[in-house]
Amino acid sequence: MLKIAILDRDGTLNVLGDGFIASPDDWLPVPGAVEAVARLNRAGWHVVIATNQPGLGRGLFDAQALNAIHAKMQRLVAAAGGRIDAVFYCPHADSEPCTCRKPASGLMEQIRDRYGVEGAELVAIGSCAAHLQAAAAIGARQLHGVCSGHSAHLQAELPPPEDWPLGTRLHASLPALVDTLLQELAPPRPGAGPDAGGLAVAV
């Protein structure tokens, strides 16, 4: 089974600027984020981005600039030993009707269909409720929020706000989330676990 993690971009992978991220110079990674992507890759995960980019619809930057931003993102991830498989984005302004602007589920549906998986198999990771709401709408069961970007004021040890989907787990940062995810999915060590006791064998 494919292991696919769908990450939000702004606030999860890159720090939020004063306005829109409109050029490669504006795109600065959250500390430890690109290394966290590489760690997911090494553990067998495909990492995909789903991001709203209303600045395109507003004419604040064009597709060429967005491609250059994502090329920088890919270079930094590659330098850390990782890879982002694809970037799915909504280009519409807030005022434009569409089915792909999160929290609508269109981007998540595209990713699900591209990889031929069920929604329940996807893992969604983001720093805003809209990203996780969109994933929950297609049946994603693993919903992880990170306390960065617009959610930097949240605390990982507390429940998420009421507008976040039921079952969302909060983590202090993307690196902290990856620590938890890889630990939970790691195979048990020999001699560990509730069934490991009972007999000692001399060798």
C-alpha atoms as an extended CHARMM CRD file, in Angstrom:
* protein
*
       203  EXT
         1         1  MET       CA              0.0000000000        0.0000000000        0.0000000000  PROA      1               0.0000000000
         2         2  LEU       CA              1.2740000000        3.4670000000       -0.8830000000  PROA      2               0.0000000000
         3         3  LYS       CA              2.0230000000        5.6950000000        2.0670000000  PROA      3               0.0000000000
         4         4  ILE       CA              1.0210000000        9.2240000000        1.0660000000  PROA      4               0.0000000000
         5         5  ALA       CA              1.3400000000       12.2830000000        3.2850000000  PROA      5               0.0000000000
         6         6  ILE       CA             -0.4470000000       15.4190000000        2.0550000000  PROA      6               0.0000000000
         7         7  LEU       CA              1.1460000000       18.5530000000        3.4580000000  PROA      7               0.0000000000
         8         8  ASP       CA             -0.0590000000       22.1130000000        3.4360000000  PROA      8               0.0000000000
         9         9  ARG       CA              2.6130000000       24.5720000000        2.2750000000  PROA      9               0.0000000000
        10        10  ASP       CA              2.4270000000       28.0120000000        3.8590000000  PROA      10              0.0000000000
        11        11  GLY       CA              2.9760000000       27.8480000000        7.5900000000  PROA      11              0.0000000000
        12        12  THR       CA              3.7780000000       24.1380000000        7.5120000000  PROA      12              0.0000000000
        13        13  LEU       CA              6.8070000000       23.9710000000        5.2070000000  PROA      13              0.0000000000
        14        14  ASN       CA              7.6210000000       27.6600000000        4.9040000000  PROA      14              0.0000000000
        15        15  VAL       CA              7.3220000000       30.5630000000        7.2970000000  PROA      15              0.0000000000
        16        16  LEU       CA              4.5500000000       33.0620000000        6.7000000000  PROA      16              0.0000000000
        17        17  GLY       CA              5.6590000000       36.3840000000        5.2780000000  PROA      17              0.0000000000
        18        18  ASP       CA              4.0880000000       39.7940000000        5.7570000000  PROA      18              0.0000000000
        19        19  GLY       CA              1.9060000000       39.1460000000        2.7030000000  PROA      19              0.0000000000
        20        20  PHE       CA              1.7730000000       36.5970000000       -0.0890000000  PROA      20              0.0000000000
        21        21  ILE       CA              4.7700000000       34.4050000000       -0.9170000000  PROA      21              0.0000000000
        22        22  ALA       CA              5.2040000000       35.9380000000       -4.3690000000  PROA      22              0.0000000000
        23        23  SER       CA              8.8370000000       35.1510000000       -5.2730000000  PROA      23              0.0000000000
        24        24  PRO       CA             11.4940000000       32.5460000000       -4.4550000000  PROA      24              0.0000000000
        25        25  ASP       CA             13.1620000000       35.0400000000       -2.1070000000  PROA      25              0.0000000000
        26        26  ASP       CA              9.9680000000       35.0810000000       -0.0360000000  PROA      26              0.0000000000
        27        27  TRP       CA              9.9890000000       31.2930000000        0.4510000000  PROA      27              0.0000000000
        28        28  LEU       CA             11.9100000000       30.4840000000        3.6460000000  PROA      28              0.0000000000
        29        29  PRO       CA             11.5710000000       27.0270000000        5.2160000000  PROA      29              0.0000000000
        30        30  VAL       CA             10.3110000000       26.4760000000        8.7230000000  PROA      30              0.0000000000
        31        31  PRO       CA             13.3530000000       25.2770000000       10.7250000000  PROA      31              0.0000000000
        32        32  GLY       CA             13.6700000000       21.5150000000       10.3650000000  PROA      32              0.0000000000
        33        33  ALA       CA             10.7940000000       21.2040000000        7.8800000000  PROA      33              0.0000000000
        34        34  VAL       CA             12.7120000000       20.1410000000        4.7580000000  PROA      34              0.0000000000
        35        35  GLU       CA             14.6930000000       17.6420000000        6.8190000000  PROA      35              0.0000000000
        36        36  ALA       CA             11.3870000000       16.2760000000        8.1500000000  PROA      36              0.0000000000
        37        37  VAL       CA             10.1980000000       15.6920000000        4.5830000000  PROA      37              0.0000000000
        38        38  ALA       CA             13.4110000000       13.8050000000        3.8300000000  PROA      38              0.0000000000
        39        39  ARG       CA             12.8830000000       11.6190000000        6.8940000000  PROA      39              0.0000000000
        40        40  LEU       CA              9.3850000000       10.7550000000        5.7150000000  PROA      40              0.0000000000
        41        41  ASN       CA             10.7940000000        9.8370000000        2.3030000000  PROA      41              0.0000000000
        42        42  ARG       CA             13.4190000000        7.5810000000        3.8300000000  PROA      42              0.0000000000
        43        43  ALA       CA             10.6610000000        5.8060000000        5.7430000000  PROA      43              0.0000000000
        44        44  GLY       CA              8.8610000000        5.0640000000        2.4690000000  PROA      44              0.0000000000
        45        45  TRP       CA              6.4060000000        7.9760000000        2.3440000000  PROA      45              0.0000000000
        46        46  HSD       CA              5.3890000000        9.8760000000       -0.7670000000  PROA      46              0.0000000000
        47        47  VAL       CA              5.0080000000       13.5610000000        0.1190000000  PROA      47              0.0000000000
        48        48  VAL       CA              2.5250000000       15.6840000000       -1.8290000000  PROA      48              0.0000000000
        49        49  ILE       CA              1.6250000000       19.3490000000       -1.3340000000  PROA      49              0.0000000000
        50        50  ALA       CA             -1.9350000000       20.7190000000       -1.4680000000  PROA      50              0.0000000000
        51        51  THR       CA             -2.0360000000       24.5040000000       -1.2540000000  PROA      51              0.0000000000
        52        52  ASN       CA             -4.4000000000       27.4040000000       -1.8500000000  PROA      52              0.0000000000
        53        53  GLN       CA             -2.7260000000       30.1220000000       -3.9270000000  PROA      53              0.0000000000
        54        54  PRO       CA             -5.2910000000       32.9300000000       -4.2460000000  PROA      54              0.0000000000
        55        55  GLY       CA             -2.5190000000       35.3750000000       -5.1550000000  PROA      55              0.0000000000
        56        56  LEU       CA             -2.6280000000       33.8950000000       -8.6450000000  PROA      56              0.0000000000
        57        57  GLY       CA             -6.2990000000       34.7280000000       -9.0320000000  PROA      57              0.0000000000
        58        58  ARG       CA             -5.7100000000       38.2100000000       -7.6590000000  PROA      58              0.0000000000
        59        59  GLY       CA             -2.8750000000       38.8440000000      -10.1070000000  PROA      59              0.0000000000
        60        60  LEU       CA             -0.2730000000       39.3400000000       -7.3800000000  PROA      60              0.0000000000
        61        61  PHE       CA              2.0750000000       36.8530000000       -9.0580000000  PROA      61              0.0000000000
        62        62  ASP       CA              1.9100000000       34.5690000000      -12.0790000000  PROA      62              0.0000000000
        63        63  ALA       CA              2.3600000000       30.8630000000      -12.7380000000  PROA      63              0.0000000000
        64        64  GLN       CA              5.9930000000       31.3900000000      -13.7060000000  PROA      64              0.0000000000
        65        65  ALA       CA              6.7300000000       32.9250000000      -10.3090000000  PROA      65              0.0000000000
        66        66  LEU       CA              4.8660000000       30.1150000000       -8.5380000000  PROA      66              0.0000000000
        67        67  ASN       CA              6.8820000000       27.5200000000      -10.4680000000  PROA      67              0.0000000000
        68        68  ALA       CA             10.0930000000       29.2900000000       -9.4610000000  PROA      68              0.0000000000
        69        69  ILE       CA              9.0120000000       29.2550000000       -5.8070000000  PROA      69              0.0000000000
        70        70  HSD       CA              8.3250000000       25.5440000000       -5.9750000000  PROA      70              0.0000000000
        71        71  ALA       CA             11.6160000000       24.9120000000       -7.7800000000  PROA      71              0.0000000000
        72        72  LYS       CA             13.4260000000       26.5210000000       -4.8260000000  PROA      72              0.0000000000
        73        73  MET       CA             11.3750000000       24.4260000000       -2.4170000000  PROA      73              0.0000000000
        74        74  GLN       CA             12.2920000000       21.2570000000       -4.2960000000  PROA      74              0.0000000000
        75        75  ARG       CA             15.9940000000       22.1960000000       -4.3550000000  PROA      75              0.0000000000
        76        76  LEU       CA             16.0670000000       22.7150000000       -0.5960000000  PROA      76              0.0000000000
        77        77  VAL       CA             14.2290000000       19.4530000000        0.0460000000  PROA      77              0.0000000000
        78        78  ALA       CA             16.5610000000       17.6210000000       -2.3450000000  PROA      78              0.0000000000
        79        79  ALA       CA             19.6030000000       19.1060000000       -0.5880000000  PROA      79              0.0000000000
        80        80  ALA       CA             18.2910000000       17.5090000000        2.6120000000  PROA      80              0.0000000000
        81        81  GLY       CA             17.9600000000       14.1650000000        0.8200000000  PROA      81              0.0000000000
        82        82  GLY       CA             14.2140000000       14.2690000000        0.2200000000  PROA      82              0.0000000000
        83        83  ARG       CA             11.6580000000       14.7290000000       -2.5170000000  PROA      83              0.0000000000
        84        84  ILE       CA              8.2030000000       16.2100000000       -2.9490000000  PROA      84              0.0000000000
        85        85  ASP       CA              6.3220000000       14.1150000000       -5.4900000000  PROA      85              0.0000000000
        86        86  ALA       CA              3.8940000000       16.7760000000       -6.6970000000  PROA      86              0.0000000000
        87        87  VAL       CA              2.2890000000       20.0970000000       -5.8510000000  PROA      87              0.0000000000
        88        88  PHE       CA             -1.4690000000       20.4870000000       -6.2760000000  PROA      88              0.0000000000
        89        89  TYR       CA             -2.7130000000       24.0530000000       -5.9640000000  PROA      89              0.0000000000
        90        90  CYS       CA             -5.9080000000       26.0540000000       -6.2150000000  PROA      90              0.0000000000
        91        91  PRO       CA             -5.2430000000       29.1730000000       -8.3430000000  PROA      91              0.0000000000
        92        92  HSD       CA             -8.5240000000       30.9300000000       -7.6060000000  PROA      92              0.0000000000
        93        93  ALA       CA             -9.0590000000       34.1310000000       -5.6570000000  PROA      93              0.0000000000
        94        94  ASP       CA            -11.2040000000       33.9870000000       -2.5680000000  PROA      94              0.0000000000
        95        95  SER       CA            -14.0970000000       35.5900000000       -4.4420000000  PROA      95              0.0000000000
        96        96  GLU       CA            -14.0760000000       33.0530000000       -7.2880000000  PROA      96              0.0000000000
        97        97  PRO       CA            -16.3630000000       30.0320000000       -7.0210000000  PROA      97              0.0000000000
        98        98  CYS       CA            -14.4920000000       26.7530000000       -7.2840000000  PROA      98              0.0000000000
        99        99  THR       CA            -14.3970000000       23.2510000000       -5.8400000000  PROA      99              0.0000000000
       100       100  CYS       CA            -10.6510000000       23.1390000000       -5.1990000000  PROA      100             0.0000000000
       101       101  ARG       CA            -10.0940000000       25.9070000000       -2.6830000000  PROA      101             0.0000000000
       102       102  LYS       CA             -9.6650000000       24.3170000000        0.7190000000  PROA      102             0.0000000000
       103       103  PRO       CA            -11.7050000000       23.5840000000        2.8180000000  PROA      103             0.0000000000
       104       104  ALA       CA            -13.4320000000       22.2880000000       -0.3250000000  PROA      104             0.0000000000
       105       105  SER       CA            -12.2010000000       18.8030000000       -1.1350000000  PROA      105             0.0000000000
       106       106  GLY       CA            -11.2180000000       19.1920000000       -4.8030000000  PROA      106             0.0000000000
       107       107  LEU       CA             -7.4350000000       19.1360000000       -4.3450000000  PROA      107             0.0000000000
       108       108  MET       CA             -7.6400000000       16.1320000000       -2.0440000000  PROA      108             0.0000000000
       109       109  GLU       CA             -9.8420000000       14.3060000000       -4.5500000000  PROA      109             0.0000000000
       110       110  GLN       CA             -7.2910000000       14.9910000000       -7.2980000000  PROA      110             0.0000000000
       111       111  ILE       CA             -4.4910000000       13.5450000000       -5.1820000000  PROA      111             0.0000000000
       112       112  ARG       CA             -6.5710000000       10.5210000000       -4.1820000000  PROA      112             0.0000000000
       113       113  ASP       CA             -7.4460000000        9.8060000000       -7.8130000000  PROA      113             0.0000000000
       114       114  ARG       CA             -3.9130000000       10.4390000000       -9.1150000000  PROA      114             0.0000000000
       115       115  TYR       CA             -2.4770000000        7.8130000000       -6.7730000000  PROA      115             0.0000000000
       116       116  GLY       CA             -5.4120000000        5.4160000000       -6.9090000000  PROA      116             0.0000000000
       117       117  VAL       CA             -5.8880000000        5.1780000000       -3.1550000000  PROA      117             0.0000000000
       118       118  GLU       CA             -8.8270000000        5.4570000000       -0.8060000000  PROA      118             0.0000000000
       119       119  GLY       CA             -9.2860000000        8.6350000000        1.1790000000  PROA      119             0.0000000000
       120       120  ALA       CA             -8.9330000000        6.6920000000        4.4220000000  PROA      120             0.0000000000
       121       121  GLU       CA             -5.3760000000        5.7170000000        3.4330000000  PROA      121             0.0000000000
       122       122  LEU       CA             -4.1520000000        9.3120000000        3.2230000000  PROA      122             0.0000000000
       123       123  VAL       CA             -2.3740000000       11.1700000000        5.9950000000  PROA      123             0.0000000000
       124       124  ALA       CA             -3.0150000000       14.9210000000        6.1170000000  PROA      124             0.0000000000
       125       125  ILE       CA             -0.6080000000       17.3450000000        7.7890000000  PROA      125             0.0000000000
       126       126  GLY       CA             -1.1360000000       21.0620000000        8.0560000000  PROA      126             0.0000000000
       127       127  SER       CA             -1.0990000000       24.1930000000       10.1670000000  PROA      127             0.0000000000
       128       128  CYS       CA             -4.6320000000       25.3570000000        9.3760000000  PROA      128             0.0000000000
       129       129  ALA       CA             -8.0880000000       23.9160000000        9.8510000000  PROA      129             0.0000000000
       130       130  ALA       CA             -9.0400000000       24.2680000000        6.1720000000  PROA      130             0.0000000000
       131       131  HSD       CA             -6.3630000000       21.7890000000        5.0440000000  PROA      131             0.0000000000
       132       132  LEU       CA             -7.5280000000       19.1320000000        7.4680000000  PROA      132             0.0000000000
       133       133  GLN       CA            -11.2080000000       19.8460000000        6.8080000000  PROA      133             0.0000000000
       134       134  ALA       CA            -10.6090000000       19.1710000000        3.1040000000  PROA      134             0.0000000000
       135       135  ALA       CA             -8.8800000000       15.8770000000        3.9120000000  PROA      135             0.0000000000
       136       136  ALA       CA            -11.5900000000       14.8370000000        6.3520000000  PROA      136             0.0000000000
       137       137  ALA       CA            -14.1840000000       15.4610000000        3.6360000000  PROA      137             0.0000000000
       138       138  ILE       CA            -12.7610000000       12.5720000000        1.5720000000  PROA      138             0.0000000000
       139       139  GLY       CA            -12.5070000000       10.2460000000        4.5400000000  PROA      139             0.0000000000
       140       140  ALA       CA             -8.9130000000       10.7670000000        5.6950000000  PROA      140             0.0000000000
       141       141  ARG       CA             -8.6020000000        9.3670000000        9.1980000000  PROA      141             0.0000000000
       142       142  GLN       CA             -5.0880000000       10.4700000000       10.0900000000  PROA      142             0.0000000000
       143       143  LEU       CA             -5.3020000000       14.2210000000       10.5900000000  PROA      143             0.0000000000
       144       144  HSD       CA             -2.2740000000       15.9750000000       12.0740000000  PROA      144             0.0000000000
       145       145  GLY       CA             -2.0170000000       19.6510000000       12.9190000000  PROA      145             0.0000000000
       146       146  VAL       CA              1.2950000000       21.4010000000       13.5220000000  PROA      146             0.0000000000
       147       147  CYS       CA              1.6450000000       24.4420000000       15.7760000000  PROA      147             0.0000000000
       148       148  SER       CA              3.3680000000       26.7220000000       13.2850000000  PROA      148             0.0000000000
       149       149  GLY       CA              2.2690000000       29.4290000000       10.8780000000  PROA      149             0.0000000000
       150       150  HSD       CA             -1.2680000000       30.5970000000       11.6430000000  PROA      150             0.0000000000
       151       151  SER       CA             -1.4100000000       27.9770000000       14.4130000000  PROA      151             0.0000000000
       152       152  ALA       CA              1.7740000000       28.9940000000       16.2160000000  PROA      152             0.0000000000
       153       153  HSD       CA             -0.3780000000       30.1300000000       19.1600000000  PROA      153             0.0000000000
       154       154  LEU       CA             -1.7780000000       26.6240000000       19.7090000000  PROA      154             0.0000000000
       155       155  GLN       CA             -0.2780000000       24.1450000000       22.1540000000  PROA      155             0.0000000000
       156       156  ALA       CA              0.3570000000       20.5340000000       21.2280000000  PROA      156             0.0000000000
       157       157  GLU       CA             -0.7250000000       19.2030000000       24.6090000000  PROA      157             0.0000000000
       158       158  LEU       CA             -4.1720000000       20.8340000000       24.3300000000  PROA      158             0.0000000000
       159       159  PRO       CA             -7.1450000000       19.8610000000       22.1240000000  PROA      159             0.0000000000
       160       160  PRO       CA             -7.4040000000       21.7280000000       18.8020000000  PROA      160             0.0000000000
       161       161  PRO       CA            -10.0080000000       24.4810000000       18.3290000000  PROA      161             0.0000000000
       162       162  GLU       CA            -13.5950000000       23.4300000000       17.6780000000  PROA      162             0.0000000000
       163       163  ASP       CA            -13.4700000000       24.2140000000       13.9420000000  PROA      163             0.0000000000
       164       164  TRP       CA            -10.7160000000       21.6330000000       13.4120000000  PROA      164             0.0000000000
       165       165  PRO       CA            -11.9800000000       18.1720000000       12.3450000000  PROA      165             0.0000000000
       166       166  LEU       CA            -12.7680000000       15.6170000000       15.0020000000  PROA      166             0.0000000000
       167       167  GLY       CA             -9.7960000000       13.3630000000       15.6550000000  PROA      167             0.0000000000
       168       168  THR       CA             -7.1070000000       15.9070000000       14.7250000000  PROA      168             0.0000000000
       169       169  ARG       CA             -3.8900000000       15.4810000000       16.7050000000  PROA      169             0.0000000000
       170       170  LEU       CA             -1.7340000000       18.5240000000       17.3730000000  PROA      170             0.0000000000
       171       171  HSD       CA              2.0700000000       18.4680000000       17.3060000000  PROA      171             0.0000000000
       172       172  ALA       CA              4.5510000000       21.1480000000       18.2770000000  PROA      172             0.0000000000
       173       173  SER       CA              6.1530000000       21.2210000000       14.8160000000  PROA      173             0.0000000000
       174       174  LEU       CA              6.5350000000       19.2140000000       11.6240000000  PROA      174             0.0000000000
       175       175  PRO       CA              9.7740000000       17.5990000000       12.8930000000  PROA      175             0.0000000000
       176       176  ALA       CA              8.0020000000       16.6540000000       16.1380000000  PROA      176             0.0000000000
       177       177  LEU       CA              5.1370000000       15.1320000000       14.1580000000  PROA      177             0.0000000000
       178       178  VAL       CA              7.5410000000       13.0770000000       12.0570000000  PROA      178             0.0000000000
       179       179  ASP       CA              9.2420000000       11.8490000000       15.2610000000  PROA      179             0.0000000000
       180       180  THR       CA              5.8610000000       10.6360000000       16.5400000000  PROA      180             0.0000000000
       181       181  LEU       CA              4.6900000000        9.1820000000       13.2290000000  PROA      181             0.0000000000
       182       182  LEU       CA              7.8390000000        7.1780000000       12.6100000000  PROA      182             0.0000000000
       183       183  GLN       CA              7.9570000000        5.9540000000       16.1860000000  PROA      183             0.0000000000
       184       184  GLU       CA              4.3510000000        4.7480000000       16.0570000000  PROA      184             0.0000000000
       185       185  LEU       CA              4.8710000000        2.9520000000       12.7600000000  PROA      185             0.0000000000
       186       186  ALA       CA              8.2170000000        1.4000000000       13.6480000000  PROA      186             0.0000000000
       187       187  PRO       CA              8.1730000000       -2.4150000000       14.0030000000  PROA      187             0.0000000000
       188       188  PRO       CA              8.5200000000       -3.5990000000       17.5980000000  PROA      188             0.0000000000
       189       189  ARG       CA             12.0440000000       -4.3080000000       18.7290000000  PROA      189             0.0000000000
       190       190  PRO       CA             12.9260000000       -7.9150000000       19.4630000000  PROA      190             0.0000000000
       191       191  GLY       CA             12.2080000000       -8.6100000000       23.0900000000  PROA      191             0.0000000000
       192       192  ALA       CA              9.8670000000       -5.6470000000       23.4250000000  PROA      192             0.0000000000
       193       193  GLY       CA              6.1510000000       -5.6170000000       23.9840000000  PROA      193             0.0000000000
       194       194  PRO       CA              3.6730000000       -7.3870000000       26.2700000000  PROA      194             0.0000000000
       195       195  ASP       CA              4.3180000000      -10.8480000000       24.8080000000  PROA      195             0.0000000000
       196       196  ALA       CA              8.0740000000      -10.6600000000       25.1410000000  PROA      196             0.0000000000
       197       197  GLY       CA              8.3980000000      -11.8670000000       28.7140000000  PROA      197             0.0000000000
       198       198  GLY       CA              8.1860000000      -15.3240000000       30.2170000000  PROA      198             0.0000000000
       199       199  LEU       CA             11.2470000000      -17.3060000000       29.2370000000  PROA      199             0.0000000000
       200       200  ALA       CA             14.9230000000      -16.5510000000       29.3520000000  PROA      200             0.0000000000
       201       201  VAL       CA             17.0470000000      -18.6280000000       27.0240000000  PROA      201             0.0000000000
       202       202  ALA       CA             20.7200000000      -19.1610000000       27.7940000000  PROA      202             0.0000000000
       203       203  VAL       CA             23.0410000000      -18.9310000000       24.8150000000  PROA      203             0.0000000000
